[in-house]
PDB file of C-alpha atoms in Angstrom:
ATOM      1  CA  TYR F  66     -42.434  44.691 -65.675  1.00 80.00           C
ATOM      2  CA  VAL F  67     -41.697  47.932 -67.463  1.00 88.00           C
ATOM      3  CA  GLN F  68     -42.224  48.106 -71.213  1.00 88.00           C
ATOM      4  CA  LYS F  69     -40.814  50.694 -73.603  1.00 88.00           C
ATOM      5  CA  VAL F  70     -43.286  51.772 -76.304  1.00 88.00           C
ATOM      6  CA  ARG F  71     -42.380  54.135 -79.132  1.00 85.00           C
ATOM      7  CA  GLY F  72     -45.387  56.127 -80.340  1.00 82.00           C
ATOM      8  CA  LYS F  73     -46.186  57.331 -83.851  1.00 82.00           C
ATOM      9  CA  ASP F  74     -44.681  60.661 -82.884  1.00 84.00           C
ATOM     10  CA  GLY F  75     -41.332  58.928 -82.304  1.00 85.00           C
ATOM     11  CA  VAL F  76     -41.393  59.525 -78.559  1.00 87.00           C
ATOM     12  CA  GLU F  77     -40.552  56.548 -76.330  1.00 89.00           C
ATOM     13  CA  ARG F  78     -42.871  56.117 -73.334  1.00 89.00           C
ATOM     14  CA  LEU F  79     -42.707  53.713 -70.406  1.00 90.00           C
ATOM     15  CA  TYR F  80     -45.582  51.579 -69.144  1.00 87.00           C
ATOM     16  CA  PHE F  81     -45.957  49.429 -66.047  1.00 88.00           C
ATOM     17  CA  ARG F  82     -47.450  46.028 -66.932  1.00 83.00           C
ATOM     18  CA  LYS F  83     -48.881  43.436 -64.567  1.00 77.00           C
ATOM     19  CA  ALA F  84     -50.910  40.356 -65.476  1.00 65.00           C
ATOM     20  CA  GLY F  85     -54.606  40.887 -64.808  1.00 59.00           C
ATOM     21  CA  ALA F  86     -54.238  44.646 -64.309  1.00 67.00           C
ATOM     22  CA  PRO F  87     -54.448  47.649 -66.684  1.00 72.00           C
ATOM     23  CA  SER F  88     -51.179  49.164 -67.914  1.00 80.00           C
ATOM     24  CA  VAL F  89     -50.037  52.368 -66.221  1.00 86.00           C
ATOM     25  CA  ARG F  90     -48.140  55.170 -67.950  1.00 89.00           C
ATOM     26  CA  LEU F  91     -44.911  55.969 -66.082  1.00 91.00           C
ATOM     27  CA  ARG F  92     -43.645  59.512 -65.745  1.00 89.00           C
ATOM     28  CA  SER F  93     -40.036  58.856 -64.740  1.00 90.00           C
ATOM     29  CA  THR F  94     -37.122  58.311 -67.124  1.00 89.00           C
ATOM     30  CA  TRP F  95     -35.581  54.933 -67.892  1.00 89.00           C
ATOM     31  CA  GLY F  96     -32.919  53.822 -65.400  1.00 86.00           C
ATOM     32  CA  SER F  97     -33.572  56.614 -62.936  1.00 90.00           C
ATOM     33  CA  PRO F  98     -34.022  56.220 -59.146  1.00 89.00           C
ATOM     34  CA  GLU F  99     -37.409  57.928 -59.585  1.00 90.00           C
ATOM     35  CA  LEU F 100     -38.506  55.130 -61.942  1.00 90.00           C
ATOM     36  CA  ALA F 101     -37.529  52.467 -59.402  1.00 89.00           C
ATOM     37  CA  ALA F 102     -39.521  54.285 -56.712  1.00 90.00           C
ATOM     38  CA  GLU F 103     -42.522  54.756 -59.003  1.00 89.00           C
ATOM     39  CA  VAL F 104     -42.593  51.068 -59.996  1.00 86.00           C
ATOM     40  CA  GLY F 105     -42.081  49.982 -56.384  1.00 85.00           C
ATOM     41  CA  ALA F 106     -45.101  52.006 -55.300  1.00 86.00           C
ATOM     42  CA  LEU F 107     -47.251  50.455 -58.043  1.00 82.00           C
ATOM     43  CA  VAL F 108     -46.154  46.927 -57.112  1.00 78.00           C
ATOM     44  CA  ALA F 109     -46.926  47.558 -53.442  1.00 75.00           C
ATOM     45  CA  ALA F 110     -50.327  49.004 -54.304  1.00 74.00           C
ATOM     46  CA  ALA F 111     -51.193  46.096 -56.587  1.00 65.00           C
ATOM     47  CA  GLY F 112     -50.544  43.546 -53.841  1.00 60.00           C
ATOM     48  CA  PRO F 113     -50.050  39.799 -54.437  1.00 56.00           C
ATOM     49  CA  ALA F 114     -51.703  38.114 -57.386  1.00 54.00           C
ATOM     50  CA  PRO F 115     -54.967  36.371 -56.525  1.00 53.00           C
ATOM     51  CA  ALA F 116     -54.797  32.620 -56.092  1.00 54.00           C
ATOM     52  CA  PRO F 117     -55.829  30.707 -59.250  1.00 62.00           C
ATOM     53  CA  GLU F 118     -59.530  29.823 -59.486  1.00 84.00           C
ATOM     54  CA  THR F 119     -59.400  26.915 -61.972  1.00 91.00           C
ATOM     55  CA  LEU F 120     -56.922  24.090 -62.335  1.00 93.00           C
ATOM     56  CA  ARG F 121     -55.993  25.377 -65.807  1.00 92.00           C
ATOM     57  CA  HIS F 122     -55.136  28.773 -64.328  1.00 92.00           C
ATOM     58  CA  ALA F 123     -53.182  27.110 -61.526  1.00 92.00           C
ATOM     59  CA  MET F 124     -51.195  25.021 -64.014  1.00 93.00           C
ATOM     60  CA  ARG F 125     -50.248  28.062 -66.064  1.00 92.00           C
ATOM     61  CA  HIS F 126     -49.097  29.816 -62.893  1.00 91.00           C
ATOM     62  CA  TYR F 127     -47.050  26.771 -61.812  1.00 93.00           C
ATOM     63  CA  GLU F 128     -45.322  26.286 -65.161  1.00 92.00           C
ATOM     64  CA  LEU F 129     -44.622  29.940 -65.928  1.00 89.00           C
ATOM     65  CA  LYS F 130     -44.131  31.592 -62.533  1.00 88.00           C
ATOM     66  CA  SER F 131     -43.297  28.999 -59.891  1.00 90.00           C
ATOM     67  CA  ALA F 132     -39.710  29.107 -58.652  1.00 87.00           C
ATOM     68  CA  ASP F 133     -40.030  25.412 -57.790  1.00 88.00           C
ATOM     69  CA  PHE F 134     -40.789  24.487 -61.423  1.00 90.00           C
ATOM     70  CA  ALA F 135     -38.059  26.771 -62.754  1.00 88.00           C
ATOM     71  CA  ASP F 136     -35.520  25.007 -60.516  1.00 82.00           C
ATOM     72  CA  LEU F 137     -36.271  21.517 -61.880  1.00 82.00           C
ATOM     73  CA  ALA F 138     -33.874  19.649 -64.159  1.00 75.00           C
ATOM     74  CA  ALA F 139     -34.733  19.747 -67.870  1.00 78.00           C
ATOM     75  CA  SER F 140     -35.612  16.030 -67.880  1.00 76.00           C
ATOM     76  CA  THR F 141     -38.006  16.492 -64.955  1.00 84.00           C
ATOM     77  CA  LYS F 142     -39.612  19.528 -66.594  1.00 88.00           C
ATOM     78  CA  TYR F 143     -40.239  17.461 -69.720  1.00 86.00           C
ATOM     79  CA  GLU F 144     -41.924  14.691 -67.735  1.00 90.00           C
ATOM     80  CA  TYR F 145     -43.967  17.151 -65.667  1.00 92.00           C
ATOM     81  CA  ARG F 146     -45.163  18.994 -68.780  1.00 92.00           C
ATOM     82  CA  LEU F 147     -46.535  15.745 -70.204  1.00 92.00           C
ATOM     83  CA  ILE F 148     -48.472  15.229 -66.981  1.00 93.00           C
ATOM     84  CA  LEU F 149     -49.643  18.848 -66.934  1.00 94.00           C
ATOM     85  CA  LYS F 150     -51.021  18.409 -70.449  1.00 93.00           C
ATOM     86  CA  GLU F 151     -52.917  15.306 -69.353  1.00 94.00           C
ATOM     87  CA  LEU F 152     -54.285  17.015 -66.240  1.00 94.00           C
ATOM     88  CA  GLU F 153     -55.410  20.030 -68.269  1.00 92.00           C
ATOM     89  CA  GLU F 154     -57.276  17.851 -70.774  1.00 92.00           C
ATOM     90  CA  ASP F 155     -59.035  15.904 -68.013  1.00 92.00           C
ATOM     91  CA  PHE F 156     -59.593  18.486 -65.274  1.00 93.00           C
ATOM     92  CA  GLY F 157     -58.514  21.917 -66.542  1.00 91.00           C
ATOM     93  CA  ALA F 158     -61.928  23.575 -66.319  1.00 91.00           C
ATOM     94  CA  LEU F 159     -62.603  22.415 -62.734  1.00 93.00           C
ATOM     95  CA  PRO F 160     -62.432  24.964 -59.897  1.00 93.00           C
ATOM     96  CA  VAL F 161     -59.495  24.405 -57.567  1.00 93.00           C
ATOM     97  CA  SER F 162     -62.024  23.978 -54.753  1.00 93.00           C
ATOM     98  CA  THR F 163     -62.967  20.619 -56.348  1.00 94.00           C
ATOM     99  CA  PHE F 164     -59.746  19.001 -55.197  1.00 95.00           C
ATOM    100  CA  ARG F 165     -60.677  18.162 -51.639  1.00 94.00           C
ATOM    101  CA  PRO F 166     -59.575  14.929 -49.902  1.00 94.00           C
ATOM    102  CA  ALA F 167     -62.490  12.771 -51.068  1.00 94.00           C
ATOM    103  CA  TYR F 168     -61.957  13.751 -54.711  1.00 95.00           C
ATOM    104  CA  LEU F 169     -58.190  13.308 -54.468  1.00 95.00           C
ATOM    105  CA  LEU F 170     -58.742   9.799 -53.093  1.00 95.00           C
ATOM    106  CA  GLU F 171     -60.926   8.994 -56.116  1.00 95.00           C
ATOM    107  CA  LEU F 172     -58.173  10.211 -58.436  1.00 95.00           C
ATOM    108  CA  ARG F 173     -55.543   8.182 -56.591  1.00 94.00           C
ATOM    109  CA  ASN F 174     -57.602   5.016 -56.911  1.00 94.00           C
ATOM    110  CA  ALA F 175     -58.331   5.704 -60.582  1.00 94.00           C
ATOM    111  CA  TRP F 176     -54.635   6.218 -61.345  1.00 94.00           C
ATOM    112  CA  ALA F 177     -53.389   3.255 -59.264  1.00 91.00           C
ATOM    113  CA  PRO F 178     -54.016   0.585 -61.990  1.00 89.00           C
ATOM    114  CA  ARG F 179     -51.503   2.451 -64.185  1.00 87.00           C
ATOM    115  CA  GLY F 180     -48.769   1.631 -61.672  1.00 86.00           C
ATOM    116  CA  HIS F 181     -47.599   3.012 -58.350  1.00 88.00           C
ATOM    117  CA  ARG F 182     -45.149   5.479 -59.873  1.00 86.00           C
ATOM    118  CA  ALA F 183     -47.639   6.774 -62.437  1.00 90.00           C
ATOM    119  CA  ALA F 184     -50.199   7.414 -59.699  1.00 92.00           C
ATOM    120  CA  ASN F 185     -47.790   8.959 -57.215  1.00 93.00           C
ATOM    121  CA  ILE F 186     -46.108  11.321 -59.651  1.00 93.00           C
ATOM    122  CA  ARG F 187     -49.507  12.624 -60.806  1.00 94.00           C
ATOM    123  CA  LEU F 188     -50.485  13.262 -57.210  1.00 95.00           C
ATOM    124  CA  GLN F 189     -47.190  15.105 -56.664  1.00 95.00           C
ATOM    125  CA  VAL F 190     -47.568  17.290 -59.761  1.00 95.00           C
ATOM    126  CA  LEU F 191     -51.178  18.038 -58.821  1.00 96.00           C
ATOM    127  CA  LYS F 192     -50.077  19.065 -55.321  1.00 95.00           C
ATOM    128  CA  ASN F 193     -47.380  21.329 -56.788  1.00 95.00           C
ATOM    129  CA  VAL F 194     -49.949  22.974 -59.050  1.00 95.00           C
ATOM    130  CA  LEU F 195     -52.510  23.459 -56.277  1.00 95.00           C
ATOM    131  CA  TRP F 196     -50.083  24.716 -53.629  1.00 93.00           C
ATOM    132  CA  PRO F 197     -50.945  28.450 -54.005  1.00 91.00           C
ATOM    133  CA  ALA F 198     -54.650  27.571 -53.751  1.00 91.00           C
ATOM    134  CA  ILE F 199     -53.964  25.381 -50.703  1.00 92.00           C
ATOM    135  CA  VAL F 200     -52.078  28.239 -49.008  1.00 91.00           C
ATOM    136  CA  ALA F 201     -54.955  30.591 -49.848  1.00 88.00           C
ATOM    137  CA  GLY F 202     -57.457  28.193 -48.233  1.00 89.00           C
ATOM    138  CA  LYS F 203     -59.385  27.549 -51.452  1.00 89.00           C
ATOM    139  CA  VAL F 204     -59.437  23.750 -51.011  1.00 88.00           C
ATOM    140  CA  GLY F 205     -60.471  23.637 -47.360  1.00 83.00           C
ATOM    141  CA  GLU F 206     -58.379  23.871 -44.245  1.00 84.00           C
ATOM    142  CA  GLY F 207     -54.823  22.606 -44.342  1.00 89.00           C
ATOM    143  CA  ASP F 208     -53.150  20.437 -46.955  1.00 93.00           C
ATOM    144  CA  PRO F 209     -55.621  17.824 -48.298  1.00 94.00           C
ATOM    145  CA  PHE F 210     -52.775  15.712 -49.698  1.00 95.00           C
ATOM    146  CA  THR F 211     -51.660  14.778 -46.173  1.00 93.00           C
ATOM    147  CA  LEU F 212     -54.782  12.581 -45.974  1.00 93.00           C
ATOM    148  CA  ILE F 213     -53.992  10.709 -49.206  1.00 93.00           C
ATOM    149  CA  PRO F 214     -51.341   7.966 -48.856  1.00 92.00           C
ATOM    150  CA  GLN F 215     -49.158   7.153 -51.828  1.00 90.00           C
ATOM    151  CA  VAL F 216     -49.871   4.038 -53.864  1.00 90.00           C
ATOM    152  CA  ARG F 217     -47.637   1.280 -52.544  1.00 86.00           C
ATOM    153  CA  ARG F 218     -45.146  -0.485 -54.721  1.00 77.00           C
ATOM    154  CA  PRO F 219     -46.294  -4.107 -55.334  1.00 75.00           C
ATOM    155  CA  ARG F 220     -44.427  -6.526 -53.094  1.00 69.00           C
ATOM    156  CA  ASP F 221     -43.805  -8.981 -55.923  1.00 63.00           C
ATOM    157  CA  LEU F 222     -42.257  -6.311 -58.166  1.00 58.00           C
ATOM    158  CA  ASP F 223     -38.511  -6.583 -58.603  1.00 64.00           C
ATOM    159  CA  GLU F 224     -36.461  -3.793 -57.061  1.00 64.00           C
ATOM    160  CA  PRO F 225     -35.461  -1.588 -60.028  1.00 70.00           C
ATOM    161  CA  HIS F 226     -32.259  -0.325 -58.388  1.00 80.00           C
ATOM    162  CA  LEU F 227     -30.365  -3.094 -56.591  1.00 89.00           C
ATOM    163  CA  ILE F 228     -28.200  -2.295 -53.592  1.00 92.00           C
ATOM    164  CA  TRP F 229     -24.543  -2.911 -54.498  1.00 95.00           C
ATOM    165  CA  PRO F 230     -22.589  -5.199 -52.097  1.00 95.00           C
ATOM    166  CA  GLU F 231     -18.999  -4.085 -51.581  1.00 96.00           C
ATOM    167  CA  ALA F 232     -17.760  -7.174 -53.440  1.00 96.00           C
ATOM    168  CA  VAL F 233     -19.735  -6.113 -56.519  1.00 96.00           C
ATOM    169  CA  VAL F 234     -18.424  -2.536 -56.329  1.00 97.00           C
ATOM    170  CA  ALA F 235     -14.855  -3.850 -56.115  1.00 97.00           C
ATOM    171  CA  ALA F 236     -15.397  -6.292 -59.001  1.00 97.00           C
ATOM    172  CA  VAL F 237     -16.888  -3.637 -61.293  1.00 97.00           C
ATOM    173  CA  VAL F 238     -14.171  -1.085 -60.487  1.00 97.00           C
ATOM    174  CA  ALA F 239     -11.476  -3.726 -61.054  1.00 97.00           C
ATOM    175  CA  GLY F 240     -13.163  -4.879 -64.261  1.00 97.00           C
ATOM    176  CA  ALA F 241     -13.284  -1.339 -65.633  1.00 97.00           C
ATOM    177  CA  ILE F 242      -9.615  -0.768 -64.803  1.00 96.00           C
ATOM    178  CA  ALA F 243      -8.641  -4.085 -66.415  1.00 96.00           C
ATOM    179  CA  GLU F 244     -10.353  -2.915 -69.617  1.00 96.00           C
ATOM    180  CA  LYS F 245      -8.541   0.430 -69.313  1.00 95.00           C
ATOM    181  CA  ARG F 246     -11.871   2.220 -68.802  1.00 96.00           C
ATOM    182  CA  ILE F 247     -10.350   4.305 -66.036  1.00 95.00           C
ATOM    183  CA  GLY F 248     -12.989   7.064 -66.096  1.00 95.00           C
ATOM    184  CA  LEU F 249     -15.739   4.464 -65.815  1.00 97.00           C
ATOM    185  CA  ALA F 250     -14.077   2.966 -62.733  1.00 97.00           C
ATOM    186  CA  ARG F 251     -13.781   6.428 -61.199  1.00 97.00           C
ATOM    187  CA  GLY F 252     -17.434   7.209 -61.951  1.00 97.00           C
ATOM    188  CA  VAL F 253     -18.599   4.005 -60.236  1.00 97.00           C
ATOM    189  CA  ALA F 254     -16.465   4.807 -57.188  1.00 97.00           C
ATOM    190  CA  ILE F 255     -17.845   8.350 -57.026  1.00 97.00           C
ATOM    191  CA  GLY F 256     -21.413   7.047 -57.318  1.00 96.00           C
ATOM    192  CA  ARG F 257     -20.871   4.552 -54.508  1.00 96.00           C
ATOM    193  CA  TYR F 258     -18.905   6.660 -52.034  1.00 96.00           C
ATOM    194  CA  ALA F 259     -20.327  10.161 -52.695  1.00 95.00           C
ATOM    195  CA  GLY F 260     -23.853   9.345 -53.916  1.00 94.00           C
ATOM    196  CA  PRO F 261     -24.414  11.892 -56.718  1.00 93.00           C
ATOM    197  CA  ARG F 262     -26.852  11.355 -59.564  1.00 91.00           C
ATOM    198  CA  LEU F 263     -25.432  10.195 -62.898  1.00 91.00           C
ATOM    199  CA  GLY F 264     -25.936  13.677 -64.346  1.00 91.00           C
ATOM    200  CA  ASP F 265     -23.665  15.053 -61.624  1.00 92.00           C
ATOM    201  CA  VAL F 266     -21.064  12.283 -61.941  1.00 95.00           C
ATOM    202  CA  VAL F 267     -20.361  13.038 -65.612  1.00 94.00           C
ATOM    203  CA  ARG F 268     -19.949  16.767 -64.896  1.00 93.00           C
ATOM    204  CA  LEU F 269     -17.645  16.572 -61.877  1.00 94.00           C
ATOM    205  CA  THR F 270     -14.164  18.039 -62.191  1.00 94.00           C
ATOM    206  CA  LYS F 271     -11.075  17.848 -60.016  1.00 94.00           C
ATOM    207  CA  ALA F 272     -12.338  20.966 -58.242  1.00 94.00           C
ATOM    208  CA  ALA F 273     -14.777  18.674 -56.380  1.00 95.00           C
ATOM    209  CA  ARG F 274     -11.842  17.424 -54.285  1.00 95.00           C
ATOM    210  CA  LYS F 275     -10.758  20.008 -51.727  1.00 92.00           C
ATOM    211  CA  ALA F 276      -8.581  19.388 -48.673  1.00 93.00           C
ATOM    212  CA  GLY F 277      -9.977  15.952 -47.906  1.00 95.00           C
ATOM    213  CA  ARG F 278     -13.569  16.878 -48.730  1.00 96.00           C
ATOM    214  CA  PHE F 279     -15.761  16.073 -51.711  1.00 96.00           C
ATOM    215  CA  THR F 280     -18.011  18.938 -52.833  1.00 95.00           C
ATOM    216  CA  PHE F 281     -20.377  19.493 -55.734  1.00 92.00           C
ATOM    217  CA  LEU F 282     -23.613  21.204 -56.698  1.00 88.00           C
ATOM    218  CA  SER F 283     -26.494  18.748 -57.057  1.00 87.00           C
ATOM    219  CA  GLY F 284     -27.712  19.329 -60.617  1.00 73.00           C
ATOM    220  CA  LYS F 285     -31.371  18.500 -60.143  1.00 61.00           C
ATOM    221  CA  ARG F 286     -32.085  20.970 -57.362  1.00 61.00           C
ATOM    222  CA  ARG F 287     -28.866  23.002 -57.414  1.00 73.00           C
ATOM    223  CA  VAL F 288     -28.190  22.071 -53.793  1.00 84.00           C
ATOM    224  CA  PRO F 289     -24.568  22.328 -52.555  1.00 90.00           C
ATOM    225  CA  VAL F 290     -23.180  19.054 -51.178  1.00 93.00           C
ATOM    226  CA  ASP F 291     -20.101  19.003 -48.959  1.00 94.00           C
ATOM    227  CA  MET F 292     -18.840  15.854 -47.201  1.00 94.00           C
ATOM    228  CA  PRO F 293     -15.563  14.271 -46.039  1.00 95.00           C
ATOM    229  CA  GLU F 294     -14.115  12.272 -48.919  1.00 96.00           C
ATOM    230  CA  ASP F 295     -14.517   8.555 -48.223  1.00 96.00           C
ATOM    231  CA  PRO F 296     -11.115   6.854 -47.770  1.00 96.00           C
ATOM    232  CA  VAL F 297     -12.035   4.158 -50.301  1.00 96.00           C
ATOM    233  CA  LEU F 298     -12.917   6.823 -52.866  1.00 96.00           C
ATOM    234  CA  THR F 299      -9.654   8.647 -52.101  1.00 96.00           C
ATOM    235  CA  LYS F 300      -7.683   5.436 -52.690  1.00 96.00           C
ATOM    236  CA  ILE F 301      -9.386   4.680 -56.013  1.00 96.00           C
ATOM    237  CA  LEU F 302      -9.086   8.224 -57.369  1.00 95.00           C
ATOM    238  CA  ASP F 303      -5.469   8.575 -56.265  1.00 94.00           C
ATOM    239  CA  GLU F 304      -4.453   5.225 -57.763  1.00 93.00           C
ATOM    240  CA  THR F 305      -6.072   5.826 -61.154  1.00 92.00           C
ATOM    241  CA  PRO F 306      -4.568   8.307 -63.598  1.00 82.00           C
ATOM    242  CA  GLY F 307      -6.549  11.427 -64.380  1.00 77.00           C
ATOM    243  CA  GLU F 308      -6.751  13.159 -67.749  1.00 70.00           C
ATOM    244  CA  GLY F 309      -7.599  16.844 -67.803  1.00 83.00           C
ATOM    245  CA  LEU F 310     -10.088  18.306 -65.358  1.00 91.00           C
ATOM    246  CA  ILE F 311     -12.870  15.720 -65.683  1.00 93.00           C
ATOM    247  CA  LEU F 312     -12.982  13.031 -62.987  1.00 94.00           C
ATOM    248  CA  ALA F 313     -14.987  10.442 -64.980  1.00 93.00           C
ATOM    249  CA  TYR F 314     -13.842  10.518 -68.601  1.00 94.00           C
ATOM    250  CA  ASN F 315     -14.421   8.218 -71.588  1.00 93.00           C
ATOM    251  CA  LEU F 316     -11.866   6.341 -73.707  1.00 91.00           C
ATOM    252  CA  ASP F 317     -11.147   9.541 -75.640  1.00 91.00           C
ATOM    253  CA  GLY F 318     -10.339  11.401 -72.434  1.00 90.00           C
ATOM    254  CA  LEU F 319     -13.500  13.504 -72.739  1.00 91.00           C
ATOM    255  CA  ALA F 320     -16.474  13.892 -70.420  1.00 92.00           C
ATOM    256  CA  TYR F 321     -19.086  11.162 -70.750  1.00 94.00           C
ATOM    257  CA  THR F 322     -22.619  11.928 -71.759  1.00 92.00           C
ATOM    258  CA  GLU F 323     -25.149  10.459 -69.348  1.00 91.00           C
ATOM    259  CA  SER F 324     -26.305   7.923 -71.935  1.00 91.00           C
ATOM    260  CA  GLY F 325     -22.692   7.072 -72.854  1.00 93.00           C
ATOM    261  CA  PHE F 326     -21.760   6.325 -69.251  1.00 95.00           C
ATOM    262  CA  TYR F 327     -24.981   4.365 -68.705  1.00 93.00           C
ATOM    263  CA  GLN F 328     -24.412   2.188 -71.781  1.00 94.00           C
ATOM    264  CA  GLU F 329     -20.751   1.481 -70.982  1.00 96.00           C
ATOM    265  CA  LEU F 330     -21.565   0.519 -67.415  1.00 96.00           C
ATOM    266  CA  ARG F 331     -24.475  -1.692 -68.495  1.00 95.00           C
ATOM    267  CA  LYS F 332     -22.271  -3.544 -70.988  1.00 96.00           C
ATOM    268  CA  LEU F 333     -19.449  -3.990 -68.456  1.00 97.00           C
ATOM    269  CA  ILE F 334     -21.841  -5.362 -65.841  1.00 97.00           C
ATOM    270  CA  GLY F 335     -23.252  -7.755 -68.448  1.00 96.00           C
ATOM    271  CA  ARG F 336     -19.763  -9.056 -69.281  1.00 96.00           C
ATOM    272  CA  LEU F 337     -18.825  -9.467 -65.616  1.00 97.00           C
ATOM    273  CA  HIS F 338     -22.047 -11.331 -64.868  1.00 96.00           C
ATOM    274  CA  LYS F 339     -21.576 -13.618 -67.852  1.00 96.00           C
ATOM    275  CA  ALA F 340     -18.047 -14.378 -66.632  1.00 96.00           C
ATOM    276  CA  GLY F 341     -19.427 -15.258 -63.179  1.00 96.00           C
ATOM    277  CA  LYS F 342     -17.629 -12.402 -61.411  1.00 96.00           C
ATOM    278  CA  ILE F 343     -20.826 -10.754 -60.080  1.00 96.00           C
ATOM    279  CA  ASP F 344     -24.174 -12.285 -59.146  1.00 95.00           C
ATOM    280  CA  SER F 345     -26.543 -10.224 -61.318  1.00 94.00           C
ATOM    281  CA  ASP F 346     -26.611  -8.130 -64.485  1.00 94.00           C
ATOM    282  CA  ARG F 347     -29.255  -5.796 -62.997  1.00 92.00           C
ATOM    283  CA  TYR F 348     -26.951  -3.491 -61.058  1.00 95.00           C
ATOM    284  CA  ASN F 349     -27.166   0.106 -62.284  1.00 93.00           C
ATOM    285  CA  MET F 350     -25.830   3.562 -61.499  1.00 93.00           C
ATOM    286  CA  HIS F 351     -28.878   4.737 -59.553  1.00 91.00           C
ATOM    287  CA  GLY F 352     -28.493   1.672 -57.375  1.00 93.00           C
ATOM    288  CA  LEU F 353     -25.160   3.111 -56.238  1.00 94.00           C
ATOM    289  CA  ARG F 354     -26.996   6.231 -55.074  1.00 92.00           C
ATOM    290  CA  HIS F 355     -29.490   4.050 -53.194  1.00 91.00           C
ATOM    291  CA  THR F 356     -26.585   2.130 -51.645  1.00 94.00           C
ATOM    292  CA  PHE F 357     -24.991   5.375 -50.465  1.00 93.00           C
ATOM    293  CA  GLY F 358     -28.304   6.585 -49.006  1.00 91.00           C
ATOM    294  CA  VAL F 359     -28.977   3.308 -47.184  1.00 90.00           C
ATOM    295  CA  GLU F 360     -25.462   3.327 -45.744  1.00 92.00           C
ATOM    296  CA  ALA F 361     -25.977   6.892 -44.478  1.00 90.00           C
ATOM    297  CA  ALA F 362     -29.249   5.889 -42.796  1.00 89.00           C
ATOM    298  CA  LEU F 363     -27.707   2.799 -41.194  1.00 89.00           C
ATOM    299  CA  ALA F 364     -24.815   4.948 -39.945  1.00 89.00           C
ATOM    300  CA  GLY F 365     -27.327   7.000 -37.939  1.00 90.00           C
ATOM    301  CA  CYS F 366     -27.816  10.067 -40.143  1.00 88.00           C
ATOM    302  CA  THR F 367     -30.953  12.066 -39.403  1.00 88.00           C
ATOM    303  CA  ASP F 368     -33.383  12.792 -42.247  1.00 82.00           C
ATOM    304  CA  ALA F 369     -31.899  16.283 -42.584  1.00 84.00           C
ATOM    305  CA  GLU F 370     -28.323  14.963 -42.629  1.00 86.00           C
ATOM    306  CA  GLY F 371     -29.226  12.319 -45.205  1.00 87.00           C
ATOM    307  CA  ALA F 372     -30.966  14.905 -47.371  1.00 86.00           C
ATOM    308  CA  ALA F 373     -27.887  17.137 -47.242  1.00 87.00           C
ATOM    309  CA  LEU F 374     -25.618  14.280 -48.308  1.00 89.00           C
ATOM    310  CA  MET F 375     -27.970  13.273 -51.135  1.00 87.00           C
ATOM    311  CA  GLY F 376     -28.370  16.801 -52.490  1.00 84.00           C
ATOM    312  CA  HIS F 377     -32.034  17.128 -51.563  1.00 76.00           C
ATOM    313  CA  ASN F 378     -33.538  20.343 -50.233  1.00 64.00           C
TER     314      ASN F 378
END
């Protein structure tokens, strides 16, 4: 980057700064084509930054400079930063060359007793951090993580996100409408027949509906999603009144917060289960996304087509 520095003589001078390299005094004036050419020549001469040598260095690079980290949702960044802090305390001083397949397998087995998700997310964050070193060949040939299988989910563990049968979807939508929670009914229908995350559902506006298609920008990865609007979703949205621009609105006609939508849906499902209208009180919003994804797979979508529908990149 270029930094402006005003000297004791009152004259402003320009300096080229680059991490790990000495500053260079620039001769061109601010905003001039000559300055752009001068900086471009310095960047080209400096070449790419060297791959990190220690895990601590690699973590700093990942958190501060990686486009992949910058693109994460705020909630994911928060979770990843907690893991980065743990990894730095335990392994920060180790050279990146330490993390070869045999050592990664030891880490996987050490983390496994904490639960399959805890182990797998640490492996994923570690891979993200080490990726520049892997590309630079500092941890052996190829990607060592391809040799390390994820920790399997225990077979006797309850599925956290139940698949929604159509009868349950219909009962919950009808129950929400009967309680005049129109925006909640619409949100459930959108979750089931378009598959967005809850964070996307509460932000969607009428602009998502265009000429028989349903389009939105996946909030977690900022991936554009564009699909034909499901006829069932069309019927539900057209038959329920809309207030303002928001598709899924609360009792005040305003956009839900994620937690507000989650709590209202949880309470409604609890009431419907208690009344014997649905078979479980464990249905949740993310289960609708799973249901949509499973339906896409059973319909014959390829992995790439399914990823596009689900807003993955």
